[in-house]
Short mmCIF file of C-alpha atoms in Angstrom, two decimals:
data_model
loop_
_atom_site.label_atom_id
_atom_site.label_comp_id
_atom_site.label_asym_id
_atom_site.label_seq_id
_atom_site.Cartn_x
_atom_site.Cartn_y
_atom_site.Cartn_z
CA UNK A 1 1.08 13.08 -17.40
CA UNK A 2 -2.59 13.49 -16.56
CA UNK A 3 -4.20 11.25 -13.96
CA UNK A 4 -7.50 10.86 -12.21
CA UNK A 5 -6.56 12.25 -8.79
CA UNK A 6 -3.62 12.98 -6.49
CA UNK A 7 -3.49 9.43 -5.15
CA UNK A 8 -3.23 7.87 -8.58
CA UNK A 9 -0.76 10.53 -9.74
CA UNK A 10 1.64 9.64 -6.96
CA UNK A 11 1.03 5.93 -7.49
CA UNK A 12 2.01 6.30 -11.15
CA UNK A 13 5.07 8.30 -10.15
CA UNK A 14 6.10 5.50 -7.79
CA UNK A 15 5.97 3.07 -10.71
CA UNK A 16 7.62 5.24 -13.34
CA UNK A 17 10.22 7.09 -11.24
CA UNK A 18 11.25 4.07 -9.17
CA UNK A 19 14.81 4.06 -7.92
CA UNK A 20 16.67 1.02 -6.83
CA UNK A 21 18.84 -1.27 -4.88
CA UNK A 22 20.59 -4.57 -5.35
CA UNK A 23 19.63 -7.70 -3.44
CA UNK A 24 20.83 -7.62 0.19
CA UNK A 25 20.71 -9.85 3.23
CA UNK A 26 17.10 -9.81 4.49
CA UNK A 27 18.29 -9.78 8.10
CA UNK A 28 16.87 -11.46 11.17
CA UNK A 29 13.18 -11.34 12.14
CA UNK A 30 13.99 -10.05 15.65
CA UNK A 31 12.68 -6.64 16.69
CA UNK A 32 15.11 -3.87 15.74
CA UNK A 33 16.60 -1.60 18.40
CA UNK A 34 14.64 1.63 18.86
CA UNK A 35 17.36 4.27 18.95
CA UNK A 36 14.87 7.13 18.70
CA UNK A 37 13.76 9.45 15.95
CA UNK A 38 15.79 12.45 14.78
CA UNK A 39 12.99 14.77 15.94
CA UNK A 40 10.74 13.44 18.74
CA UNK A 41 8.00 16.04 18.15
CA UNK A 42 4.71 14.57 16.87
CA UNK A 43 4.06 13.40 14.29
CA UNK A 44 7.16 11.24 14.64
CA UNK A 45 9.18 11.20 11.44
CA UNK A 46 10.76 7.79 10.85
CA UNK A 47 12.47 8.27 7.48
CA UNK A 48 14.83 10.94 6.14
CA UNK A 49 15.38 9.36 2.74
CA UNK A 50 15.69 12.00 -0.05
CA UNK A 51 13.85 9.51 -2.26
CA UNK A 52 10.35 8.09 -1.84
CA UNK A 53 9.14 6.12 1.19
CA UNK A 54 5.73 4.44 0.82
CA UNK A 55 3.16 1.96 2.08
CA UNK A 56 3.85 1.58 5.83
CA UNK A 57 2.41 -1.48 7.57
CA UNK A 58 2.83 -2.47 11.21
CA UNK A 59 4.37 -5.70 12.41
CA UNK A 60 1.79 -7.70 14.41
CA UNK A 61 3.37 -6.73 17.75
CA UNK A 62 3.32 -3.00 16.88
CA UNK A 63 7.05 -2.57 17.57
CA UNK A 64 8.24 -2.17 13.99
CA UNK A 65 6.99 -1.03 10.60
CA UNK A 66 7.52 -2.51 7.16
CA UNK A 67 7.54 -0.07 4.24
CA UNK A 68 8.75 0.50 0.67
CA UNK A 69 11.76 2.73 0.06
CA UNK A 70 13.92 4.08 -2.75
CA UNK A 71 17.70 3.76 -2.49
CA UNK A 72 19.27 6.68 -4.32
CA UNK A 73 22.74 5.14 -4.06
CA UNK A 74 21.92 2.37 -6.53
CA UNK A 75 21.78 2.55 -10.31
CA UNK A 76 19.05 0.04 -11.19
CA UNK A 77 16.20 2.30 -9.92
CA UNK A 78 14.31 -0.42 -8.03
CA UNK A 79 12.17 0.03 -4.92
CA UNK A 80 12.69 -2.30 -1.98
CA UNK A 81 11.10 -3.50 1.25
CA UNK A 82 12.49 -2.20 4.52
CA UNK A 83 11.74 -2.54 8.23
CA UNK A 84 12.12 0.14 10.90
CA UNK A 85 11.59 0.37 14.66
CA UNK A 86 8.26 2.11 15.27
CA UNK A 87 9.90 4.40 17.84
CA UNK A 88 12.57 5.51 15.38
CA UNK A 89 15.96 4.09 14.47
CA UNK A 90 18.03 2.53 11.71
CA UNK A 91 16.54 0.26 9.04
CA UNK A 92 17.78 -3.27 9.70
CA UNK A 93 15.92 -5.21 7.00
CA UNK A 94 16.33 -4.55 3.28
CA UNK A 95 14.87 -6.88 0.67
CA UNK A 96 14.98 -6.12 -3.05
CA UNK A 97 14.16 -7.85 -6.29
CA UNK A 98 16.67 -10.69 -6.73
CA UNK A 99 18.03 -9.90 -10.18
CA UNK A 100 21.61 -10.20 -11.47
CA UNK A 101 23.72 -7.10 -10.68
CA UNK A 102 24.05 -6.33 -14.39
CA UNK A 103 20.29 -6.46 -15.00
CA UNK A 104 19.63 -2.70 -15.24
CA UNK A 105 17.14 -2.92 -18.09
CA UNK A 106 14.05 -2.95 -15.89
CA UNK A 107 12.45 -1.13 -12.96
CA UNK A 108 11.28 -3.33 -10.09
CA UNK A 109 8.78 -1.68 -7.75
CA UNK A 110 7.30 -3.00 -4.51
CA UNK A 111 3.77 -2.01 -3.46
CA UNK A 112 1.35 -2.66 -0.59
CA UNK A 113 3.16 -4.94 1.88
CA UNK A 114 0.85 -6.94 4.14
CA UNK A 115 1.94 -8.85 7.25
CA UNK A 116 0.14 -11.67 9.04
CA UNK A 117 1.71 -14.03 11.53
CA UNK A 118 5.05 -15.19 10.16
CA UNK A 119 4.43 -14.17 6.53
CA UNK A 120 4.69 -11.00 4.48
CA UNK A 121 3.02 -10.46 1.09
CA UNK A 122 3.41 -7.61 -1.36
CA UNK A 123 2.87 -6.63 -4.99
CA UNK A 124 5.96 -6.63 -7.18
CA UNK A 125 5.76 -4.75 -10.49
CA UNK A 126 8.33 -4.67 -13.32
CA UNK A 127 8.62 -2.41 -16.35
CA UNK A 128 11.35 -1.69 -18.92
CA UNK A 129 13.45 1.45 -18.36
CA UNK A 130 11.58 4.43 -19.81
CA UNK A 131 8.29 2.54 -20.21
CA UNK A 132 4.98 4.27 -19.42
CA UNK A 133 3.27 1.05 -18.30
CA UNK A 134 4.39 -1.99 -16.29
CA UNK A 135 4.92 -5.08 -18.41
CA UNK A 136 4.39 -7.56 -15.61
CA UNK A 137 4.13 -8.15 -11.91
CA UNK A 138 3.19 -10.57 -9.16
CA UNK A 139 1.59 -10.83 -5.78
CA UNK A 140 4.27 -12.61 -3.77
CA UNK A 141 4.39 -14.24 -0.32
CA UNK A 142 7.46 -14.94 1.83
CA UNK A 143 8.42 -15.86 5.39
CA UNK A 144 8.78 -12.62 7.34
CA UNK A 145 12.37 -13.55 8.18
CA UNK A 146 13.35 -14.22 4.57
CA UNK A 147 11.62 -11.89 2.06
CA UNK A 148 14.19 -12.87 -0.59
CA UNK A 149 12.53 -16.31 -0.83
CA UNK A 150 9.21 -14.84 -2.00
CA UNK A 151 7.06 -16.96 -4.33
CA UNK A 152 4.39 -15.72 -6.73
CA UNK A 153 0.73 -16.45 -5.99
CA UNK A 154 -0.74 -14.25 -8.76
CA UNK A 155 0.90 -12.99 -11.95
CA UNK A 156 -0.04 -9.77 -13.80
CA UNK A 157 -1.24 -8.81 -16.34
CA UNK A 158 -4.25 -10.98 -15.81
CA UNK A 159 -7.87 -11.26 -16.94
CA UNK A 160 -9.93 -11.86 -13.80
CA UNK A 161 -12.93 -14.21 -13.69
CA UNK A 162 -15.11 -11.11 -14.12
CA UNK A 163 -13.42 -10.38 -17.47
CA UNK A 164 -11.58 -7.33 -16.09
CA UNK A 165 -8.02 -6.80 -17.32
CA UNK A 166 -5.58 -6.07 -14.46
CA UNK A 167 -2.08 -4.57 -14.74
CA UNK A 168 -1.42 -4.89 -11.01
CA UNK A 169 -3.09 -4.61 -7.62
CA UNK A 170 -2.91 -2.27 -4.62
CA UNK A 171 -4.03 -2.23 -0.97
CA UNK A 172 -3.07 -5.87 -0.49
CA UNK A 173 -4.54 -7.20 2.80
CA UNK A 174 -4.67 -10.56 4.57
CA UNK A 175 -8.34 -11.49 4.92
CA UNK A 176 -7.42 -14.63 6.88
CA UNK A 177 -4.49 -17.03 7.09
CA UNK A 178 -5.15 -18.45 3.62
CA UNK A 179 -6.76 -15.52 1.75
CA UNK A 180 -5.36 -12.28 0.37
CA UNK A 181 -7.54 -9.42 -0.85
CA UNK A 182 -6.52 -6.54 -3.11
CA UNK A 183 -7.91 -3.81 -5.36
CA UNK A 184 -7.43 -4.78 -9.00
CA UNK A 185 -6.00 -1.83 -10.94
CA UNK A 186 -5.94 -1.02 -14.63
CA UNK A 187 -3.26 1.37 -15.84
CA UNK A 188 -3.48 2.73 -19.35
CA UNK A 189 -1.70 5.17 -21.64
CA UNK A 190 -3.11 7.35 -24.41
CA UNK A 191 -0.39 7.73 -27.05
CA UNK A 192 -2.17 10.72 -28.62
CA UNK A 193 -2.71 12.84 -25.50
CA UNK A 194 0.22 11.25 -23.62
CA UNK A 195 -2.02 10.76 -20.61
CA UNK A 196 -1.49 7.98 -18.09
CA UNK A 197 -4.58 6.84 -16.21
CA UNK A 198 -4.90 4.50 -13.25
CA UNK A 199 -8.34 3.21 -12.31
CA UNK A 200 -9.44 0.81 -9.60
CA UNK A 201 -11.61 -1.98 -11.01
CA UNK A 202 -12.85 -4.33 -8.26
CA UNK A 203 -11.76 -6.30 -5.20
CA UNK A 204 -10.24 -9.71 -5.91
CA UNK A 205 -9.37 -12.52 -3.52
CA UNK A 206 -6.41 -14.90 -3.78
CA UNK A 207 -7.14 -18.25 -2.11
CA UNK A 208 -3.94 -20.01 -1.06
CA UNK A 209 -4.15 -23.80 -1.10
CA UNK A 210 -1.85 -26.78 -1.36
CA UNK A 211 -3.12 -27.44 -4.88
CA UNK A 212 -2.16 -23.90 -5.93
CA UNK A 213 -3.64 -20.41 -5.59
CA UNK A 214 -6.95 -19.46 -7.19
CA UNK A 215 -8.62 -16.07 -7.68
CA UNK A 216 -12.22 -14.99 -7.17
CA UNK A 217 -13.95 -11.62 -7.52
CA UNK A 218 -15.90 -9.93 -4.72
CA UNK A 219 -19.25 -8.96 -6.22
CA UNK A 220 -20.57 -5.48 -5.52
CA UNK A 221 -17.11 -3.84 -5.52
CA UNK A 222 -17.00 -2.44 -9.06
CA UNK A 223 -14.93 0.75 -9.18
CA UNK A 224 -13.17 0.05 -5.88
CA UNK A 225 -10.20 2.36 -5.26
CA UNK A 226 -8.97 1.31 -1.79
CA UNK A 227 -9.56 -1.53 0.64
CA UNK A 228 -9.55 -2.19 4.37
CA UNK A 229 -10.20 -5.47 6.18
CA UNK A 230 -12.52 -5.30 9.20
CA UNK A 231 -12.21 -7.18 12.51
CA UNK A 232 -14.99 -9.67 11.79
CA UNK A 233 -14.20 -12.59 9.44
CA UNK A 234 -15.02 -11.60 5.87
CA UNK A 235 -15.77 -7.92 6.65
CA UNK A 236 -14.46 -5.54 3.98
CA UNK A 237 -14.44 -1.76 3.75
CA UNK A 238 -13.73 -0.06 0.43
CA UNK A 239 -13.93 3.26 -1.40
CA UNK A 240 -14.85 3.95 -5.01
CA UNK A 241 -13.24 6.22 -7.58
CA UNK A 242 -14.60 9.78 -7.25
CA UNK A 243 -16.98 8.91 -4.38
CA UNK A 244 -17.19 10.53 -0.92
CA UNK A 245 -18.53 7.34 0.69
CA UNK A 246 -16.85 4.45 2.48
CA UNK A 247 -18.67 1.17 1.84
CA UNK A 248 -18.78 -2.03 3.84
CA UNK A 249 -19.53 -5.55 2.72
CA UNK A 250 -19.80 -8.73 4.75
CA UNK A 251 -18.77 -11.80 2.77
CA UNK A 252 -20.30 -13.92 1.34
CA UNK A 253 -22.88 -11.14 0.80
CA UNK A 254 -22.28 -9.05 -2.31
CA UNK A 255 -24.48 -6.09 -1.39
CA UNK A 256 -22.45 -3.14 -0.12
CA UNK A 257 -23.84 -0.63 2.37
CA UNK A 258 -22.56 2.83 3.29
CA UNK A 259 -20.36 2.86 6.40
CA UNK A 260 -19.70 6.61 6.28
CA UNK A 261 -20.22 9.51 3.85
CA UNK A 262 -17.77 12.42 3.90
CA UNK A 263 -20.17 14.45 1.74
CA UNK A 264 -18.86 17.87 0.81
CA UNK A 265 -15.45 17.21 2.33
CA UNK A 266 -14.47 15.36 -0.83
CA UNK A 267 -13.50 11.99 -2.26
CA UNK A 268 -12.71 9.24 0.28
CA UNK A 269 -9.51 7.24 -0.26
CA UNK A 270 -7.11 4.91 1.55
CA UNK A 271 -9.59 3.33 3.98
CA UNK A 272 -8.34 1.16 6.86
CA UNK A 273 -10.20 -0.46 9.76
CA UNK A 274 -9.49 -1.28 13.40
CA UNK A 275 -12.34 -2.53 15.55
CA UNK A 276 -15.27 -0.15 15.03
CA UNK A 277 -13.03 2.69 13.83
CA UNK A 278 -11.89 3.67 10.35
CA UNK A 279 -9.12 5.77 8.89
CA UNK A 280 -9.57 7.44 5.51
CA UNK A 281 -7.87 10.18 3.53
CA UNK A 282 -9.98 13.04 2.15
CA UNK A 283 -8.24 15.84 0.30
CA UNK A 284 -4.89 14.80 1.72
CA UNK A 285 -6.13 14.93 5.33
CA UNK A 286 -6.37 11.78 7.46
CA UNK A 287 -9.73 11.39 9.22
CA UNK A 288 -10.59 9.04 12.07
CA UNK A 289 -14.17 7.80 11.83
CA UNK A 290 -15.56 6.58 15.15
CA UNK A 291 -19.17 5.36 14.73
CA UNK A 292 -20.89 8.43 13.19
CA UNK A 293 -18.22 11.08 13.87
CA UNK A 294 -15.24 11.93 11.63
CA UNK A 295 -12.33 13.84 13.16
CA UNK A 296 -9.34 15.21 11.24
CA UNK A 297 -6.17 13.84 12.82
CA UNK A 298 -3.66 15.60 10.52
CA UNK A 299 -3.32 19.21 9.48
CA UNK A 300 -5.47 20.27 6.55
CA UNK A 301 -2.49 21.76 4.71
CA UNK A 302 -0.53 18.51 4.55
CA UNK A 303 -0.87 15.69 2.03
CA UNK A 304 -1.12 12.17 3.46
CA UNK A 305 -1.80 8.73 2.03
CA UNK A 306 -1.85 5.08 3.08
CA UNK A 307 -2.47 5.56 6.81
CA UNK A 308 -2.51 2.30 8.74
CA UNK A 309 -3.60 1.53 12.30
CA UNK A 310 -1.17 0.24 14.88
CA UNK A 311 -2.47 -3.17 15.98
CA UNK A 312 -3.92 -1.71 19.20
CA UNK A 313 -5.75 1.00 17.22
CA UNK A 314 -4.29 3.87 19.28
CA UNK A 315 -1.80 5.22 16.72
CA UNK A 316 -1.26 5.23 12.97
CA UNK A 317 1.59 5.30 10.50
CA UNK A 318 1.30 6.99 7.13
CA UNK A 319 3.26 8.58 4.36
CA UNK A 320 3.26 12.37 4.22
CA UNK A 321 3.88 13.87 0.81
CA UNK A 322 5.95 17.06 0.50
CA UNK A 323 4.64 19.08 -2.44
CA UNK A 324 7.84 21.17 -2.61
CA UNK A 325 10.28 18.26 -2.90
CA UNK A 326 7.78 15.79 -4.43
CA UNK A 327 8.89 13.12 -1.97
CA UNK A 328 7.15 11.06 0.73
CA UNK A 329 8.36 10.05 4.19
CA UNK A 330 6.92 7.76 6.87
CA UNK A 331 5.45 9.34 10.02
CA UNK A 332 3.76 7.95 13.13
CA UNK A 333 1.25 9.76 15.34
CA UNK A 334 -1.11 8.89 18.15
CA UNK A 335 -4.91 8.74 17.83
CA UNK A 336 -7.56 9.99 20.24
#
């Protein structure tokens, strides 16, 4: 399988090699007990799953982390939502695609959870067993205490108002209480070369309303590959495929400006924002950008993705990829 870069390669693997679980009790919304991590040395490793652990996102109070995990004990090869204490401990929330126990003819994958107030949203993708492309998916929203009751607010595949065909979306973020933003993604397969490609297309918005959800496209975001929501209302940060720059855009304006350029360091990916500071991944290393200075906050030899600020901006969670085992785990570390 040939892909555009390491990020998209691992994203495709998460879709195609998804493992699963059956539907379980979503648990209570109360904060889980922090029993401590197996190894307290920084960065703090939260998961020991021999499968894949992805897409960490902090609860609003910073005391727990939602993420996506594989359950190797199940046969239906789905990926599920879980919730862990941020200081380390046992997962107390598990929420998986609610399908009949005998329905093992599809892979159900969760992507990009996003939490705001009392709600959690994520992208749910489905494909037949052995398929090279997803055959459908949804952006879903649920009460944080009952993820099993999720309802769809956008179905994929979908032709956006811009005319762009979307298989699914990534980097789902709450822009405000009634608006979700995500990077529209197009996944394709060349039957001659047997290459799978994943390309970011643009940033789309889902407007939640009593009359039903609607979608609009954020102009000036063509080629977007990752997305972060800034502290000011309508402030977006995004990266583009193959580009070393992080862009910013203040809605309703559609003219993007450069927030930071990593130059010769490489392609910028996985941007997130907290106050005036940014996190981004370049060449597998997480960088903290504070005004005009970028500082590496992880070792250059490690491979990270999807870092996310703790709500107070003084720590981050991310998934660290092990090139030897080809698996990812969730880690937490402090920030300067």
